[in-house]
Short mmCIF file of C-alpha atoms and ligand atoms in Angstrom, two decimals:
data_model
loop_
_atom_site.label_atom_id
_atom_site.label_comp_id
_atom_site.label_asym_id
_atom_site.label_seq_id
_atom_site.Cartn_x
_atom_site.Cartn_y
_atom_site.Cartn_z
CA UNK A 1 0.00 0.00 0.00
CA UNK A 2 0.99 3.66 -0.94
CA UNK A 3 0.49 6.89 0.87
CA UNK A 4 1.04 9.59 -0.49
CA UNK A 5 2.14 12.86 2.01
CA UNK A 6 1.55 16.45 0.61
CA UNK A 7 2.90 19.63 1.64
CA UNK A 8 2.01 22.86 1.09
CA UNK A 9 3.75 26.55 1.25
CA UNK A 10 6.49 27.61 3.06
CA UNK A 11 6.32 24.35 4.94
CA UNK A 12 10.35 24.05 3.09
CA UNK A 13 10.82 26.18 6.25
CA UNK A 14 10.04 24.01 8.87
CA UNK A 15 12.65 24.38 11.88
CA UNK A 16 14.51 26.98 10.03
CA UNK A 17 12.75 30.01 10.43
CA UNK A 18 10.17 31.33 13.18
CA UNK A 19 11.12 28.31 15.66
CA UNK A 20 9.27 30.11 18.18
CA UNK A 21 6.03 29.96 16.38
CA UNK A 22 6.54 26.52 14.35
CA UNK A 23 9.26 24.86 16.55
CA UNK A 24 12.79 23.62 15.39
CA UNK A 25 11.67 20.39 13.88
CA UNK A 26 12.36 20.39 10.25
CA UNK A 27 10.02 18.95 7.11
CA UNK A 28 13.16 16.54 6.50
CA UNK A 29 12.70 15.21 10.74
CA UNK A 30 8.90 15.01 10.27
CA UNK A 31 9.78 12.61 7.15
CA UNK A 32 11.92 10.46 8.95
CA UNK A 33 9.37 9.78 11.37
CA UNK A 34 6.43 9.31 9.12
CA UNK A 35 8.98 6.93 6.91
CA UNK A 36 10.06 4.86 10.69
CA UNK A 37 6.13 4.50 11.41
CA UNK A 38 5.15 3.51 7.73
CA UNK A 39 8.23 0.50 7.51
CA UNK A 40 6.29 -0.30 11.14
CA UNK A 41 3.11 -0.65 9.95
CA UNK A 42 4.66 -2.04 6.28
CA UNK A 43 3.18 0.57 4.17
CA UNK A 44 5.34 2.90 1.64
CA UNK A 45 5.52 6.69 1.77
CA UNK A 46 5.75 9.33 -0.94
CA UNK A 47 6.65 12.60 0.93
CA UNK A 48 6.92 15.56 -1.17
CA UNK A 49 6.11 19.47 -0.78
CA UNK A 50 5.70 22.45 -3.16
CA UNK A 51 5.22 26.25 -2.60
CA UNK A 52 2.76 25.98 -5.93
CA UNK A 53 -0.83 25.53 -5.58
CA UNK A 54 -1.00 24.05 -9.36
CA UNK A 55 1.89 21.42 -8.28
CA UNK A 56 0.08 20.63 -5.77
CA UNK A 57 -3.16 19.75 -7.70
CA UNK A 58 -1.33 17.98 -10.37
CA UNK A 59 -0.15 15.56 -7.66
CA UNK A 60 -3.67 15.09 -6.26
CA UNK A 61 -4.63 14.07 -9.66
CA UNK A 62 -2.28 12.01 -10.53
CA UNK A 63 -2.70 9.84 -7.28
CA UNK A 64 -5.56 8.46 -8.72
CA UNK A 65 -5.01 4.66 -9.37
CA UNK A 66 -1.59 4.56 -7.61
CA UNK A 67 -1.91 6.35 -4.24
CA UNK A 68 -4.60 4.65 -1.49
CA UNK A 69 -4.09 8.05 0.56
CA UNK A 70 -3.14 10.99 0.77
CA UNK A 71 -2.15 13.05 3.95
CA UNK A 72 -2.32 16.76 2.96
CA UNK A 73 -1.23 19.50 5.22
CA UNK A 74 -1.71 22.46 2.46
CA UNK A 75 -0.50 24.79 4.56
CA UNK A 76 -2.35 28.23 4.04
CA UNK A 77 -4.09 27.17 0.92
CA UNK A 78 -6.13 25.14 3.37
CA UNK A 79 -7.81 28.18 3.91
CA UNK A 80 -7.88 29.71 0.47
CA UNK A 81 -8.36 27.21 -2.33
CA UNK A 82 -11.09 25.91 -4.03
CA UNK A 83 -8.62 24.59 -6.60
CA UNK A 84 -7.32 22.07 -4.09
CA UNK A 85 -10.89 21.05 -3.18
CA UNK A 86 -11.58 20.62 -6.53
CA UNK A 87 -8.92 18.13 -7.03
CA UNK A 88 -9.33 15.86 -4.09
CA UNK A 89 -13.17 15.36 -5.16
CA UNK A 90 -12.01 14.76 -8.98
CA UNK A 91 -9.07 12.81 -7.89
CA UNK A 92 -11.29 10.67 -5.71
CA UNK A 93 -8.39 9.13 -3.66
CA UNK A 94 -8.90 9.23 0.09
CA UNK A 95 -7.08 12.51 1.53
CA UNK A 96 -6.74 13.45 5.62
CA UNK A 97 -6.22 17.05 6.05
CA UNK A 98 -3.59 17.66 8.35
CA UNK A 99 -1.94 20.49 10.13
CA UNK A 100 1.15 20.83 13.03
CA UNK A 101 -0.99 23.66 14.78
CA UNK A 102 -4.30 23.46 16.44
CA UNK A 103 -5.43 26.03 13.71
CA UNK A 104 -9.03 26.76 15.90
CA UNK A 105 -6.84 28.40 18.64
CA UNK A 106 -5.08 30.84 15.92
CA UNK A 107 -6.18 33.59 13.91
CA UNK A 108 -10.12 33.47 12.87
CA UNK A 109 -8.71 33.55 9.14
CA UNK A 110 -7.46 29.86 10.01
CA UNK A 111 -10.69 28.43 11.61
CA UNK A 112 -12.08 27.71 8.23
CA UNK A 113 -11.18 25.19 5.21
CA UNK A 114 -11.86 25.23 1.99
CA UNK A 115 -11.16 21.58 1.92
CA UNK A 116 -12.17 19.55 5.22
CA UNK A 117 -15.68 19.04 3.89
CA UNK A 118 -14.01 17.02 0.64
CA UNK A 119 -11.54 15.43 3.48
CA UNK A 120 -12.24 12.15 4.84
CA UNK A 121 -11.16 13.67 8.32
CA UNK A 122 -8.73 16.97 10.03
CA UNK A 123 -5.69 16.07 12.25
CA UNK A 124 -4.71 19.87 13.89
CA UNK A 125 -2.38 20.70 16.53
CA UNK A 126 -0.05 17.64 17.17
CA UNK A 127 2.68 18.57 15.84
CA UNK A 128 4.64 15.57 14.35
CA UNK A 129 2.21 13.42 15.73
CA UNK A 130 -0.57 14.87 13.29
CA UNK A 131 1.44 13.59 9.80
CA UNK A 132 1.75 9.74 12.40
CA UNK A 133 -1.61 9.79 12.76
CA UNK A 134 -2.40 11.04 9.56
CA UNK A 135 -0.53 8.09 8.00
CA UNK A 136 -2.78 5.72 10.40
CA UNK A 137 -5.90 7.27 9.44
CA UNK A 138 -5.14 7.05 5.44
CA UNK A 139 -5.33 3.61 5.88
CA UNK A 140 -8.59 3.01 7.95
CA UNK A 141 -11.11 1.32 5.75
CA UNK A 142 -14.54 2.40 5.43
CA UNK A 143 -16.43 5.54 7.00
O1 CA2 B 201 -0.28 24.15 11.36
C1 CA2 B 201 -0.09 23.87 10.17
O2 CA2 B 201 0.41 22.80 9.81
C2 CA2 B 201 -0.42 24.90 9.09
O3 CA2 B 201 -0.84 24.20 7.93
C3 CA2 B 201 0.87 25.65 8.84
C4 CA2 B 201 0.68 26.75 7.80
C5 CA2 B 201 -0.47 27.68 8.21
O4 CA2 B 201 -0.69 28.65 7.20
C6 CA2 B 201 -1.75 26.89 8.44
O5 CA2 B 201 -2.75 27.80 8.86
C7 CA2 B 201 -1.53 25.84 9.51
C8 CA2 B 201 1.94 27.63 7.72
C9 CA2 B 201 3.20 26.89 7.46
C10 CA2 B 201 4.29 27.93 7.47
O6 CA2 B 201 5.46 27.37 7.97
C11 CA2 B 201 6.45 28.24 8.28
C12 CA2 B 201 7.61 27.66 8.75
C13 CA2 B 201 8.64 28.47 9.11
C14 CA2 B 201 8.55 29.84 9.00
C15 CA2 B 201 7.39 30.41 8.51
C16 CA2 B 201 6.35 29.60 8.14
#
């Protein structure tokens, strides 16, 4: 089985910048734990991220037929995009929205996403422990 992890902008930035705000783990430590838990639980990883919304939904479509999840954390175009909606429901491949932040104790601007209804579920404010449990709920069966 194949997962596929997406990640949106400035996400490249992880641990480098702002640690006070997003902490010093980087995208590149969040990988190596998703890829420990997935050789656990014998399931193969993708892990990829792009600043570009259009990237991003070209890789949401072409999931379909190889991917059996995808784990999205698209970063502020969570908020903003229709186009990513758009894709997940055309793709039709499974997709749990994910994010490092509890994003209902932030800014109001952050409370709402454009793609959670088109999710199958929302992981928020665990940190690395939101893309582990992402990974585990991309590969629950049924509703
Ligand atoms: O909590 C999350 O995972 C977010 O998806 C992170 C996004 C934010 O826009 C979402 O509302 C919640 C922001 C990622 C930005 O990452 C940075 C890392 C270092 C420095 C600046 C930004």
């Amino acid at each position: 089985m194949l997962v596929l992890f997406l990640n949106g902008p400035n996400l490249n930035l992880l641990g480098l910048r702002e640690p006070e705000v997003y902490g010093r783990t980087t995208l590149a430590d969040i990988e190596v734990r998703v890829r420990e838990l997935a050789a656990k639980m014998g399931v193969e990883v993708e892990f990829r991220q792009s600043n570009w919304e259009g990237q991003l939904v070209d890789w949401i479509h072409d999931a379909r037929g190889i991917f059996a999840g995808i784990v999205l954390n698209a970063g502020a175009y969570t908020h903003t995009s229709i186009a990513l909606r758009d894709a997940i429901v055309a793709a039709g491949v499974p997709t749990v929205e994910v994010h490092l932040s509890n994003v209902h104790a932030r800014e109001e601007f952050r409370h709402r996403s454009m793609i959670a209804p088109v999710c199958r579920g929302v992981i928020s404010g665990f940190g690395v422990m939101s893309y582990l449990l992402g990974l585990e709920a991309a590969i629950v069966n049924g509703s």
